[in-house]
Tab-separated table of C-alpha atoms in Angstrom:
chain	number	residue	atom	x	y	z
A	192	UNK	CA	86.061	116.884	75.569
A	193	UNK	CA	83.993	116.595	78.632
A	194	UNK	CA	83.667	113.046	78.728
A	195	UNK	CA	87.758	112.813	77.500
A	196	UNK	CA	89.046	114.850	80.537
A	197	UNK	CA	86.660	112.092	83.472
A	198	UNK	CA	88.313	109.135	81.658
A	199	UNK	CA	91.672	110.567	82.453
A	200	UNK	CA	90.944	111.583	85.902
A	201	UNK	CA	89.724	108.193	86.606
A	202	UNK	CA	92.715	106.470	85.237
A	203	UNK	CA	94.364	108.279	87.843
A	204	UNK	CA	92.084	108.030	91.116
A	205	UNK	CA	93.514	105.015	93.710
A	206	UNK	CA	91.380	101.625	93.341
A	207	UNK	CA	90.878	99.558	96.253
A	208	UNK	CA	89.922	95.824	96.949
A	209	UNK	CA	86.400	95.177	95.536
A	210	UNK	CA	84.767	92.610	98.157
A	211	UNK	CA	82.188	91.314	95.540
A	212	UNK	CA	78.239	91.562	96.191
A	213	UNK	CA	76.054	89.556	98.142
A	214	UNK	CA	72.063	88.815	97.046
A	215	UNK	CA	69.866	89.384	99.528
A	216	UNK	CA	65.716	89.579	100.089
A	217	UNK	CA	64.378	92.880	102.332
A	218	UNK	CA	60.819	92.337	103.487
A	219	UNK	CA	58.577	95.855	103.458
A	220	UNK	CA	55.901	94.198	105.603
A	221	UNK	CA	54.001	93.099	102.613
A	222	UNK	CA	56.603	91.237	100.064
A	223	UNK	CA	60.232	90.425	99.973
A	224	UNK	CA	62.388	92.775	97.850
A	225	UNK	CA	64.803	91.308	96.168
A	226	UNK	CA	68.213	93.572	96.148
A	227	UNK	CA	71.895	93.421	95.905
A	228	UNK	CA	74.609	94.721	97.718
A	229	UNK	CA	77.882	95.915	96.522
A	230	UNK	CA	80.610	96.591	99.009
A	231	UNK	CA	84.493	97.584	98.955
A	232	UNK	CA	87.009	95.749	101.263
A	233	UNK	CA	87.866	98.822	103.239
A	234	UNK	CA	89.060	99.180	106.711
A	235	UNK	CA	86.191	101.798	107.670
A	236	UNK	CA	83.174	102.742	106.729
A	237	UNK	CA	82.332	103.763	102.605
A	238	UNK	CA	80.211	105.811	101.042
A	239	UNK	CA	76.941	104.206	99.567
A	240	UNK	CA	74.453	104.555	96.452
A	241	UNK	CA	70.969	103.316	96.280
A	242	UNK	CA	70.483	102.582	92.286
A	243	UNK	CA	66.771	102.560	91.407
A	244	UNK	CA	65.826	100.745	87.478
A	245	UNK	CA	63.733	102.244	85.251
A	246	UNK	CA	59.801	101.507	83.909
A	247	UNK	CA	59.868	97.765	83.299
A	248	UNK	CA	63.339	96.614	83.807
A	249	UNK	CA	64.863	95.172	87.074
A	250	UNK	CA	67.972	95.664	89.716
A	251	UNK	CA	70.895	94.978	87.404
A	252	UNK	CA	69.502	97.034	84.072
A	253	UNK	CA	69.302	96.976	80.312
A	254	UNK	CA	72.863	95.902	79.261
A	255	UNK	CA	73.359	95.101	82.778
A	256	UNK	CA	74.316	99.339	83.426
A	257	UNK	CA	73.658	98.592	87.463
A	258	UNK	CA	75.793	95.849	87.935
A	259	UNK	CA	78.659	97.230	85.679
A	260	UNK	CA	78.247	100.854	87.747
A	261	UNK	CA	78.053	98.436	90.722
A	262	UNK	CA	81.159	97.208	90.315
A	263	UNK	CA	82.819	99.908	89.290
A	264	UNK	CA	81.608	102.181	92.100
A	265	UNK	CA	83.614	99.593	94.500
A	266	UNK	CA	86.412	99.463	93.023
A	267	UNK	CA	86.453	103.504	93.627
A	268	UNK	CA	85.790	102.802	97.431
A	269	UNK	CA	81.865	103.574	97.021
A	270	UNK	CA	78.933	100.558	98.267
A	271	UNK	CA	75.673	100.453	96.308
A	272	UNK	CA	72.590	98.619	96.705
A	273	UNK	CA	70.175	98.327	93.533
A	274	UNK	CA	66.754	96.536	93.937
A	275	UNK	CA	63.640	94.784	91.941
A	276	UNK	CA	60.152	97.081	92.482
A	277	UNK	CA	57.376	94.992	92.456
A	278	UNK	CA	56.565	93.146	89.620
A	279	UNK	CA	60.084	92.984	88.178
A	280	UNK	CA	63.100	90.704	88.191
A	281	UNK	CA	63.292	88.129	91.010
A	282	UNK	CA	60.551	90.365	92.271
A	283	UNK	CA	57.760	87.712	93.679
A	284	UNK	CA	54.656	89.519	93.064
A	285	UNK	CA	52.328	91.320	90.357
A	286	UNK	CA	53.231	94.435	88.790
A	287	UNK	CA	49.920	95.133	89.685
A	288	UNK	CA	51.704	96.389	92.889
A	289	UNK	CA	53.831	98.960	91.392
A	290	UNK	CA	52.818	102.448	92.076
A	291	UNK	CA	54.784	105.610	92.343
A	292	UNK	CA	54.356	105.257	96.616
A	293	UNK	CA	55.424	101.234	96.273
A	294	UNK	CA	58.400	101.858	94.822
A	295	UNK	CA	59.543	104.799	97.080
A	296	UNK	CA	58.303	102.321	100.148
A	297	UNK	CA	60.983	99.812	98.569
A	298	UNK	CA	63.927	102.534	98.118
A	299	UNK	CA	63.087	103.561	101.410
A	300	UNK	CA	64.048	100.413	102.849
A	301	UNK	CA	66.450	99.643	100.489
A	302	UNK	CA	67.759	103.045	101.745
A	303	UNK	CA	67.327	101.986	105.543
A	304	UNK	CA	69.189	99.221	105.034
A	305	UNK	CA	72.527	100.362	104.223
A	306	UNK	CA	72.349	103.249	106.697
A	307	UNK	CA	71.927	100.553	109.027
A	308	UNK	CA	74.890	98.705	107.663
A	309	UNK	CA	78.294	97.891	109.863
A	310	UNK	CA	80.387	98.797	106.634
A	311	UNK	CA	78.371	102.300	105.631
A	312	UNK	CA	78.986	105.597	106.323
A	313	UNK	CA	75.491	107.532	106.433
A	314	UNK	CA	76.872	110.477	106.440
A	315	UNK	CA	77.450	110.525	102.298
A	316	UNK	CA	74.759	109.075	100.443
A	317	UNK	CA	73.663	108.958	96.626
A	318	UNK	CA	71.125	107.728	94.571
A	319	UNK	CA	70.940	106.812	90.793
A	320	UNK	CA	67.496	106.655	88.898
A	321	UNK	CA	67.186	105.734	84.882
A	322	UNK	CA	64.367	106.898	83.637
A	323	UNK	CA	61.124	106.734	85.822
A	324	UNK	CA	63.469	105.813	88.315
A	325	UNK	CA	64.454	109.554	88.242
A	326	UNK	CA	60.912	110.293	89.599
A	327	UNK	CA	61.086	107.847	92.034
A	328	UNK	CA	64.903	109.288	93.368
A	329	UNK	CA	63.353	112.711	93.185
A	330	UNK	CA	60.001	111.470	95.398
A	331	UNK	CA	62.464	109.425	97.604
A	332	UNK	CA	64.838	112.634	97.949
A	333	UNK	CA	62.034	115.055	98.598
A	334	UNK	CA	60.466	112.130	101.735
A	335	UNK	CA	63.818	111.323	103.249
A	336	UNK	CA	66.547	114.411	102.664
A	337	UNK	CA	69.759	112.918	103.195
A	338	UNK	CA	71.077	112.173	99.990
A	339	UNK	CA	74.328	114.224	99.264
A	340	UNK	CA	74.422	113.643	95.721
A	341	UNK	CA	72.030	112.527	92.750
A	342	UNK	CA	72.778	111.702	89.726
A	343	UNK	CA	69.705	111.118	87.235
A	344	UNK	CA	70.178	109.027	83.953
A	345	UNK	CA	67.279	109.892	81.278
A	346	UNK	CA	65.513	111.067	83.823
A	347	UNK	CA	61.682	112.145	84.052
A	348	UNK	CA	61.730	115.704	85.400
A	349	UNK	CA	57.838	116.936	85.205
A	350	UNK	CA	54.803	116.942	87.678
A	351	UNK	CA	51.542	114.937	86.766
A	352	UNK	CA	51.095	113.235	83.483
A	353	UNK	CA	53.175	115.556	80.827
A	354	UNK	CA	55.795	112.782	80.903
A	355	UNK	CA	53.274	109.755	80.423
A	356	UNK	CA	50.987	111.450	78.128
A	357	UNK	CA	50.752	108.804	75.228
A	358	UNK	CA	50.161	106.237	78.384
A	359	UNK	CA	47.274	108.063	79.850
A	360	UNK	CA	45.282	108.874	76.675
A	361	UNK	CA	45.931	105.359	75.474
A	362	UNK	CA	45.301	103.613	78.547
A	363	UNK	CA	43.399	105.591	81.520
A	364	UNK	CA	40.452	104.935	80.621
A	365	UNK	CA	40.320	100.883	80.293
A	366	UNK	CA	42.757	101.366	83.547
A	367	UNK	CA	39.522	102.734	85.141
A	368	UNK	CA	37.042	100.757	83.858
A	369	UNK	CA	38.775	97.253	85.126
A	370	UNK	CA	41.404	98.462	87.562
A	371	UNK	CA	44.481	98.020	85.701
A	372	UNK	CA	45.497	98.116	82.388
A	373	UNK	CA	48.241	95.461	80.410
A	374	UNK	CA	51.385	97.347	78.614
A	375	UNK	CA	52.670	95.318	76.001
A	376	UNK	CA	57.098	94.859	75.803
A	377	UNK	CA	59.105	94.405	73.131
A	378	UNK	CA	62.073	93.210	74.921
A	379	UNK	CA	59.963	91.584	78.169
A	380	UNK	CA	56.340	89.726	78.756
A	381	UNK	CA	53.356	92.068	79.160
A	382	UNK	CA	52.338	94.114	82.586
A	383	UNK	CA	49.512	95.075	84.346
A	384	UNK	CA	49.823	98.893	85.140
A	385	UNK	CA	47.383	99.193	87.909
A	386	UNK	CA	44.479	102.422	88.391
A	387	UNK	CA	46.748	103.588	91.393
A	388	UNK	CA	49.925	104.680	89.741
A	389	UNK	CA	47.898	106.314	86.991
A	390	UNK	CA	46.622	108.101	90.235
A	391	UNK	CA	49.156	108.926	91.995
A	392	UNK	CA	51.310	109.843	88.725
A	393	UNK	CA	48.256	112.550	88.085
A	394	UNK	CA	48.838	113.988	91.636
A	395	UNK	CA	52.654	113.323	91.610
A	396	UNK	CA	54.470	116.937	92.533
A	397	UNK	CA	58.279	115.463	92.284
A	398	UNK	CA	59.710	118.171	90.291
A	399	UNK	CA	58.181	120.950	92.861
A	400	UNK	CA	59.158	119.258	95.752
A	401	UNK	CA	62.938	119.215	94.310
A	402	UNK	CA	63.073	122.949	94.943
A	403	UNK	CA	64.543	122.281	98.626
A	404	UNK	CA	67.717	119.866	97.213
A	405	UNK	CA	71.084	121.355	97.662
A	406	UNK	CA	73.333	118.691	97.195
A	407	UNK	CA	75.003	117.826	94.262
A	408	UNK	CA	73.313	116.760	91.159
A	409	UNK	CA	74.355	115.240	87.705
A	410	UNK	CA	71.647	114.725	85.249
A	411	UNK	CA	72.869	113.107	82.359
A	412	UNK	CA	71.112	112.340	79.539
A	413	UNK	CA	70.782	111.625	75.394
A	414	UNK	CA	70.822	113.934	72.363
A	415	UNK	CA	68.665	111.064	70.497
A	416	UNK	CA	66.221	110.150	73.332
A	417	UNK	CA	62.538	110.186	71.840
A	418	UNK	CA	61.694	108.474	75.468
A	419	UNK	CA	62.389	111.294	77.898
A	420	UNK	CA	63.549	114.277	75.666
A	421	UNK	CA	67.373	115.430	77.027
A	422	UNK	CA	66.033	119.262	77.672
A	423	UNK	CA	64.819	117.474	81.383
A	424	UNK	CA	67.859	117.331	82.545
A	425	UNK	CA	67.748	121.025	82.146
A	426	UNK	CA	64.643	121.568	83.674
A	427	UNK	CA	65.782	118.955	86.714
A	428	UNK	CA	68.606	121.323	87.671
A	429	UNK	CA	66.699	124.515	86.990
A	430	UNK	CA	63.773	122.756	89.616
A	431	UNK	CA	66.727	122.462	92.743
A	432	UNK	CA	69.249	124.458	94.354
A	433	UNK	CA	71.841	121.357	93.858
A	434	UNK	CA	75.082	122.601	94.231
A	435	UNK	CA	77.555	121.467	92.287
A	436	UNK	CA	75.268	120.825	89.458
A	437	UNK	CA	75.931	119.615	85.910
A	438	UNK	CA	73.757	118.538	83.075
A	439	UNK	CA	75.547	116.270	80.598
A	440	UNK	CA	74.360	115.331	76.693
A	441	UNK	CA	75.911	112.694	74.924
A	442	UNK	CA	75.886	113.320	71.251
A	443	UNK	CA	74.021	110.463	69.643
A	444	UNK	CA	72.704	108.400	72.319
A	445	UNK	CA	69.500	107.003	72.956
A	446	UNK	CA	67.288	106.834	76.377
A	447	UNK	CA	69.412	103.491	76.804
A	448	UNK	CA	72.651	105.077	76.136
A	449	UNK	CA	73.122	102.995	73.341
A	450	UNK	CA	74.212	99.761	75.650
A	451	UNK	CA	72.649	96.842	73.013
A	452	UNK	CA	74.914	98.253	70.480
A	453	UNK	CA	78.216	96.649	70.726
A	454	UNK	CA	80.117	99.204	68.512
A	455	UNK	CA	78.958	102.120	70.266
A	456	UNK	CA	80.451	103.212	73.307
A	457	UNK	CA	77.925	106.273	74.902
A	458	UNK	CA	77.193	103.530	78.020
A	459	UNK	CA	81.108	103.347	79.045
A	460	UNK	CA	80.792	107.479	78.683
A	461	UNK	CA	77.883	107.426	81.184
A	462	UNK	CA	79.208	105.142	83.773
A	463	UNK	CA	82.478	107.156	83.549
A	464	UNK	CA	80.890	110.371	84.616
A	465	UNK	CA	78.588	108.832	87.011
A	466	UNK	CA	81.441	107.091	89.151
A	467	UNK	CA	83.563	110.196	88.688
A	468	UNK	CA	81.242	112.338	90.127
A	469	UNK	CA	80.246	110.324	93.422
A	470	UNK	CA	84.080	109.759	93.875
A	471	UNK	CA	84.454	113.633	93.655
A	472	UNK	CA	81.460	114.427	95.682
A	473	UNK	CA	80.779	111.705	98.554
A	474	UNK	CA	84.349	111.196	99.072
């Protein structure tokens, strides 16, 4: 019923002019980023979202999720921005560069960039992260607090390893006898996971330093996720004082929402709620 009542409030919310995107590479000091920006044609200055990809995917998402949320977020009146970490996409270097403080560096200016920009109103901000790009919104929320609303898909919500477990007893210890280790894909070619993010993901404290948030937060996430079980969106909440917050399970879906499945529709459901709620809380 949830999910029944956003589509009809969004049937019913104005749409304005959607100005298209533009590609574009931001340089970090040590490689270019590739992103791409998604703007309304409005006469002032709109609302923005940073939308950070998940472990081994890139800027525009499984089922292409970020550029479908993307473009619907502009046609609501809301700018995004959605970027490659290093190693994936158009990305230009090794994955071997990914760590947990890489890809906040790259949000960060990702992040910079539209507060910078002519068309953007800094003053309401949100962020997006699938998956381990939850961690990384939650590190990049707790470093630069001026997000007014998060919404997390599948998110990780844990401090240290709990949430990488199989990873680090299958994989630490080659990681620290050679420096990295390689992570074999189904869907994509292999990756080199280096010693640092192992590291850093041992001394990450994202969920504790969440306890300062009080914007708003949705965490959404699947009743058939064997990824990141859907009780974290529960315990992401619990960790903030986010106000309004919401945690939303949709029956039957997977940690991808079900996109690759053309007869299901669980991905519509989540990019429903998630441009619902940054129209009803950054505008």
């Amino acid at each position: 019923m949830k999910v029944w009542l956003i589509a009809v409030i969004l049937s019913v919310l104005p749409l304005v002019s959607y100005a298209g995107e533009a590609s574009l590479r931001l340089n970090n000091g040590e490689y270019e980023i590739p992103a791409i920006v998604n703007l309304p044609d409005a006469e002032k200055a709109v609302p923005a979202v940073v939308l950070l990809h998940g472990t081994a995917s890139h800027k525009n998402e499984v089922g292409n999720l970020y550029a479908r949320l993307a473009e619907a977020l502009a046609n609501m009146g809301i700018g995004s921005i959605r970027i490659d970490f290093a190693g994936t996409g158009d990305s230009p270097v090794s994955y071997r560069h990914y760590t947990l403080e890489s890809a906040v560096g790259d949000a960060t200016v990702a992040l910079n960039y539209m507060q910078a920009h002519s068309q953007v109103n800094a003053e309401k901000l949100g962020v997006v992260g699938f998956s381990q790009g939850g961690l990384i919104a939650q590190l990049l929320i707790a470093q630069s607090p001026v997000f007014d609303s998060f919404v997390a898909w599948s998110s990780v919500a844990s401090d240290g390893v709990s949430a990488f477990r199989p990873m680090f007893d299958s994989m630490y210890q080659k990681a620290k006898q050679q420096g990295y280790v390689t992570q074999e894909y189904t869907w994509r070619a292999p990756l080199d996971i280096s010693l640092e993010w192992f590291e850093q993901v041992k001394a990450n404290k994202s969920l504790t330093n969440m306890v300062d948030y009080n914007g708003a937060l949705l965490a959404i996430a699947g009743s058939a996720d064997k990824v990141v079980p859907a009780e974290n969106a529960l315990r992401l909440i619990e960790a903030t004082r986010a106000y309004p917050a919401q945690a939303i399970i949709i029956k039957d879906a997977s940690h991808i929402f079900n996109v690759l499945n053309e007869q299901a529709g669980e991905d519509e459901q989540l990019l429903q709620l998630t441009v619902q709620w940054f129209a009803q809380t950054l505008q």
